[in-house]
Short mmCIF file of C-alpha atoms in Angstrom, two decimals:
data_model
loop_
_atom_site.label_atom_id
_atom_site.label_comp_id
_atom_site.label_asym_id
_atom_site.label_seq_id
_atom_site.Cartn_x
_atom_site.Cartn_y
_atom_site.Cartn_z
CA MET A 881 -0.21 0.27 0.37
CA ALA A 882 2.91 2.31 0.79
CA ASP A 883 4.15 1.48 -2.45
CA ARG A 884 1.03 2.53 -4.39
CA THR A 885 0.66 5.87 -2.33
CA TRP A 886 4.32 6.83 -3.16
CA SER A 887 3.72 6.32 -6.82
CA GLY A 888 0.62 7.87 -6.82
CA ARG A 889 1.95 11.29 -4.90
CA VAL A 890 4.79 11.20 -7.68
CA LEU A 891 2.09 11.04 -10.20
CA ASP A 892 -0.12 13.52 -8.84
CA LEU A 893 2.76 15.91 -8.92
CA ALA A 894 4.26 15.15 -12.17
CA SER A 895 0.67 15.95 -13.90
CA VAL A 896 1.28 19.90 -11.88
CA VAL A 897 4.32 20.45 -13.15
CA LEU A 898 4.28 18.86 -16.57
CA PRO A 899 1.27 19.59 -18.88
CA GLY A 900 2.00 16.33 -21.28
CA VAL A 901 1.48 14.25 -17.92
CA ARG A 902 -1.12 15.87 -17.48
CA ARG A 903 -2.88 15.73 -20.29
CA VAL A 904 -2.04 11.97 -20.81
CA ARG A 905 -4.01 11.44 -17.02
CA ALA A 906 -6.85 13.37 -18.29
CA GLN A 907 -7.88 10.30 -20.82
CA LYS A 908 -8.26 8.32 -18.46
CA ILE A 909 -12.05 8.35 -17.66
CA PRO A 910 -13.17 9.17 -20.92
CA PHE A 911 -11.24 6.16 -22.22
CA ALA A 912 -12.90 4.38 -19.74
CA HIS A 913 -16.34 5.08 -20.55
CA ALA A 914 -16.05 4.75 -24.13
CA TRP A 915 -14.82 0.85 -23.60
CA SER A 916 -17.69 0.25 -21.04
CA GLU A 917 -19.95 1.73 -23.53
CA ALA A 918 -18.45 -0.50 -26.52
CA ASN A 919 -18.41 -3.29 -24.16
CA GLN A 920 -22.07 -3.32 -23.97
CA LYS A 921 -22.12 -3.62 -27.84
CA ALA A 922 -19.91 -6.40 -28.26
CA LEU A 923 -21.78 -8.71 -25.76
CA THR A 924 -25.14 -8.39 -27.67
CA SER A 925 -23.08 -8.64 -31.37
CA GLY A 926 -23.37 -12.28 -31.39
CA LYS A 927 -20.02 -12.63 -32.61
CA PRO A 928 -17.29 -14.36 -31.14
CA LEU A 929 -15.36 -12.37 -28.02
CA TRP A 930 -12.29 -11.11 -27.86
CA VAL A 931 -11.58 -10.39 -24.17
CA ALA A 932 -8.50 -7.74 -23.60
CA LEU A 933 -7.16 -7.72 -20.32
CA GLY A 934 -4.20 -5.70 -18.90
CA ASP A 935 -3.50 -1.98 -17.94
CA SER A 936 -3.82 1.63 -19.35
CA MET A 937 -1.64 0.48 -22.28
CA THR A 938 -4.68 -1.99 -23.65
CA GLN A 939 -7.18 1.00 -22.52
CA GLY A 940 -5.01 3.08 -25.21
CA ILE A 941 -4.02 5.66 -23.02
CA GLY A 942 -1.70 8.06 -24.96
CA ALA A 943 -3.50 7.84 -28.21
CA ARG A 944 -5.08 10.93 -30.20
CA THR A 945 -8.38 8.86 -29.40
CA VAL A 946 -9.73 5.65 -28.01
CA SER A 947 -9.67 4.31 -31.88
CA GLY A 948 -5.69 4.81 -31.55
CA GLY A 949 -4.81 2.17 -29.38
CA TRP A 950 -3.57 -0.80 -30.30
CA VAL A 951 -6.60 -2.84 -29.29
CA PRO A 952 -9.06 -1.64 -31.94
CA ARG A 953 -6.04 -1.49 -34.35
CA LEU A 954 -5.80 -4.84 -34.56
CA GLU A 955 -9.02 -5.47 -34.44
CA ALA A 956 -9.87 -3.55 -37.57
CA ARG A 957 -7.41 -5.42 -39.28
CA LEU A 958 -9.25 -8.76 -38.29
CA ALA A 959 -12.42 -7.74 -40.23
CA ASP A 960 -14.32 -7.60 -37.53
CA ARG A 961 -14.04 -11.53 -36.70
CA PHE A 962 -14.53 -10.79 -33.17
CA ALA A 963 -16.15 -8.82 -30.52
CA VAL A 964 -14.14 -7.19 -27.83
CA VAL A 965 -14.72 -7.13 -24.74
CA ASN A 966 -11.71 -4.53 -23.25
CA LEU A 967 -11.73 -5.55 -18.96
CA SER A 968 -8.49 -3.63 -19.00
CA THR A 969 -8.39 -0.92 -16.39
CA SER A 970 -5.76 2.04 -16.25
CA GLY A 971 -2.83 1.98 -13.27
CA ALA A 972 -3.60 -2.09 -13.32
CA ARG A 973 -0.96 -4.75 -12.05
CA ILE A 974 -0.26 -8.55 -12.54
CA ALA A 975 -2.46 -9.05 -9.15
CA ASP A 976 -5.33 -6.80 -10.71
CA VAL A 977 -5.67 -8.65 -13.72
CA VAL A 978 -5.48 -12.29 -11.73
CA ASP A 979 -8.18 -11.16 -8.58
CA ASP A 980 -10.34 -8.37 -10.49
CA GLN A 981 -10.49 -9.13 -14.39
CA LEU A 982 -9.97 -12.66 -15.14
CA PRO A 983 -13.21 -13.09 -12.49
CA ARG A 984 -15.24 -10.66 -14.40
CA MET A 985 -14.28 -12.87 -17.42
CA LEU A 986 -15.36 -15.86 -16.03
CA THR A 987 -19.05 -13.66 -15.59
CA LEU A 988 -19.71 -12.98 -19.46
CA PRO A 989 -22.63 -14.79 -21.25
CA ALA A 990 -19.72 -17.01 -23.29
CA ALA A 991 -16.72 -18.03 -23.15
CA PRO A 992 -14.03 -15.82 -25.14
CA ALA A 993 -12.99 -17.37 -28.58
CA LEU A 994 -9.46 -14.72 -27.96
CA VAL A 995 -7.77 -14.01 -24.56
CA THR A 996 -5.00 -11.40 -24.93
CA VAL A 997 -2.89 -9.97 -21.91
CA LEU A 998 -0.80 -6.81 -21.65
CA VAL A 999 0.20 -6.39 -18.06
CA GLY A 1000 3.62 -6.17 -15.86
CA ALA A 1001 5.01 -2.48 -16.54
CA ASN A 1002 3.19 -1.04 -13.51
CA ASP A 1003 5.05 -4.13 -11.46
CA MET A 1004 8.29 -3.16 -12.74
CA LEU A 1005 8.35 0.65 -11.79
CA THR A 1006 10.28 0.23 -8.02
CA PRO A 1007 12.28 -3.21 -6.26
CA ALA A 1008 9.09 -3.31 -4.08
CA ARG A 1009 6.41 -4.11 -6.80
CA ARG A 1010 9.01 -6.28 -8.84
CA ARG A 1011 9.04 -8.81 -5.57
CA GLY A 1012 6.74 -11.54 -5.98
CA VAL A 1013 5.99 -11.02 -9.67
CA GLU A 1014 6.74 -14.32 -11.21
CA LYS A 1015 4.34 -16.10 -8.97
CA ARG A 1016 1.70 -13.11 -9.44
CA PHE A 1017 2.39 -14.29 -13.67
CA THR A 1018 2.38 -17.88 -13.00
CA ASP A 1019 -1.09 -17.93 -11.13
CA LEU A 1020 -2.17 -15.83 -14.26
CA LEU A 1021 -1.16 -18.20 -16.38
CA ASP A 1022 -2.75 -21.18 -14.64
CA ARG A 1023 -6.03 -19.18 -14.98
CA LEU A 1024 -6.11 -18.18 -18.81
CA PRO A 1025 -7.80 -20.55 -21.32
CA ALA A 1026 -5.09 -22.65 -23.24
CA GLY A 1027 -4.30 -22.25 -26.66
CA ARG A 1028 -6.62 -19.24 -27.23
CA SER A 1029 -4.64 -16.87 -25.01
CA VAL A 1030 -1.56 -13.97 -25.83
CA VAL A 1031 0.05 -12.94 -22.99
CA ALA A 1032 2.84 -10.29 -23.82
CA THR A 1033 6.33 -10.29 -22.97
CA LEU A 1034 8.22 -8.00 -20.55
CA PRO A 1035 10.43 -5.52 -22.45
CA HIS A 1036 12.11 -5.02 -19.47
CA GLY A 1037 15.84 -6.41 -18.40
CA ASN A 1038 15.76 -6.72 -15.12
CA ALA A 1039 15.81 -10.22 -13.27
CA ALA A 1040 12.15 -10.16 -12.58
CA ALA A 1041 10.90 -9.54 -16.25
CA ASN A 1042 13.62 -11.89 -17.52
CA ALA A 1043 11.59 -14.39 -14.91
CA VAL A 1044 8.53 -13.87 -16.20
CA ASN A 1045 9.52 -14.04 -19.67
CA ALA A 1046 10.77 -17.77 -19.01
CA LEU A 1047 7.35 -18.69 -17.62
CA LEU A 1048 5.91 -17.41 -20.68
CA ASP A 1049 8.59 -19.09 -23.01
CA ALA A 1050 8.19 -22.41 -21.61
CA SER A 1051 3.93 -21.79 -21.50
CA ALA A 1052 4.32 -21.34 -25.06
CA ALA A 1053 6.36 -24.49 -25.57
CA SER A 1054 3.79 -26.22 -24.50
CA SER A 1055 1.42 -24.86 -26.26
CA ARG A 1056 -1.04 -23.34 -23.62
CA ILE A 1057 -0.27 -19.89 -24.90
CA HIS A 1058 1.02 -17.76 -27.87
CA VAL A 1059 3.68 -15.29 -26.99
CA ALA A 1060 3.88 -11.42 -28.04
CA ASP A 1061 6.49 -10.24 -27.65
CA MET A 1062 7.83 -7.40 -26.92
CA ARG A 1063 11.81 -8.09 -25.93
CA GLY A 1064 14.81 -6.40 -27.71
CA PRO A 1065 14.36 -4.54 -30.90
CA ALA A 1066 10.51 -5.38 -31.23
CA LEU A 1067 8.94 -2.31 -30.23
CA GLY A 1068 11.61 -0.61 -32.38
CA PRO A 1069 13.46 2.88 -31.24
CA LEU A 1070 11.44 4.71 -28.30
CA ARG A 1071 11.70 8.54 -30.35
CA GLY A 1072 8.44 9.36 -32.06
CA SER A 1073 6.38 6.27 -30.45
CA LEU A 1074 5.60 8.04 -26.97
CA ALA A 1075 2.77 10.00 -25.90
CA ASP A 1076 3.68 13.53 -24.00
CA ASP A 1077 4.04 11.93 -20.40
CA TRP A 1078 6.98 10.01 -22.39
CA PHE A 1079 5.69 6.89 -20.47
CA HIS A 1080 2.81 5.64 -22.46
CA PRO A 1081 2.68 4.96 -26.37
CA ASN A 1082 1.67 7.19 -29.08
CA ASP A 1083 -0.15 6.08 -32.17
CA VAL A 1084 2.54 5.09 -33.45
CA GLY A 1085 3.79 3.25 -30.25
CA TYR A 1086 0.50 1.60 -30.29
CA THR A 1087 1.09 0.80 -34.06
CA ARG A 1088 3.74 -1.00 -33.44
CA ILE A 1089 2.57 -3.05 -30.49
CA ALA A 1090 -0.31 -4.16 -33.26
CA ASP A 1091 2.07 -5.72 -35.29
CA ILE A 1092 3.39 -7.68 -32.18
CA PHE A 1093 0.34 -9.12 -31.54
CA GLU A 1094 -1.04 -9.78 -35.03
CA GLY A 1095 0.80 -13.06 -35.68
CA PRO A 1096 -0.23 -14.81 -32.66
CA VAL A 1097 -3.41 -13.78 -32.47
CA HIS A 1098 -3.51 -15.20 -35.97
CA ALA A 1099 -2.11 -18.24 -34.74
CA ALA A 1100 -4.67 -18.33 -31.42
CA ALA A 1101 -7.65 -18.10 -33.54
CA SER A 1102 -6.30 -21.06 -36.18
CA PHE A 1103 -6.14 -22.71 -32.62
CA ARG A 1104 -9.68 -21.98 -31.84
CA SER A 1105 -10.62 -23.23 -35.23
CA GLY A 1106 -8.92 -26.20 -35.56
CA ALA A 1107 -7.06 -25.00 -38.57
#
């Protein structure tokens, strides 16, 4: 709790001092409302459900509009194949996906045909947050639907991120999940790809994330259809 309070105070101060941080933080509520409305439409669409789990990057925070995030961009490339139910929340950590988002997914009227997970950046912010991250990610992987889930690796180079990525690689090798690999040069140069807060992606950055997810999502969709 102390770590969460400390980080919140730092962001509050930064939003006062730095206009770019304030502009990006101001997207949180309207983007959440937009996804809530879109989710209701998705649930009555009759299409197979794509459930998106994660943090502010799955909300699309930092893009010019909510449609500029990686989820809407990839949804458009999939030619309206799925209806997206976005259960992500800004500021979410791995434990929030396990304790809140996954239980909400289980209450949906139909089981998801596809699940994507992009989370962990907020767990990497401080050494205190990184403690226990491997165990939390193990819990997350154990609860995902086998073969139908695409999980992003962590681009960070610290020991905690490396341990999580090793878990993902092992899970992918056993065909439980598909990996969207964000390590190394996958995300491209930071210059020109970050929003005004210098933390979240902008439209360029989200296009790159959609590129990374596209192949594994097609693989997960093929697994589902038996192709």
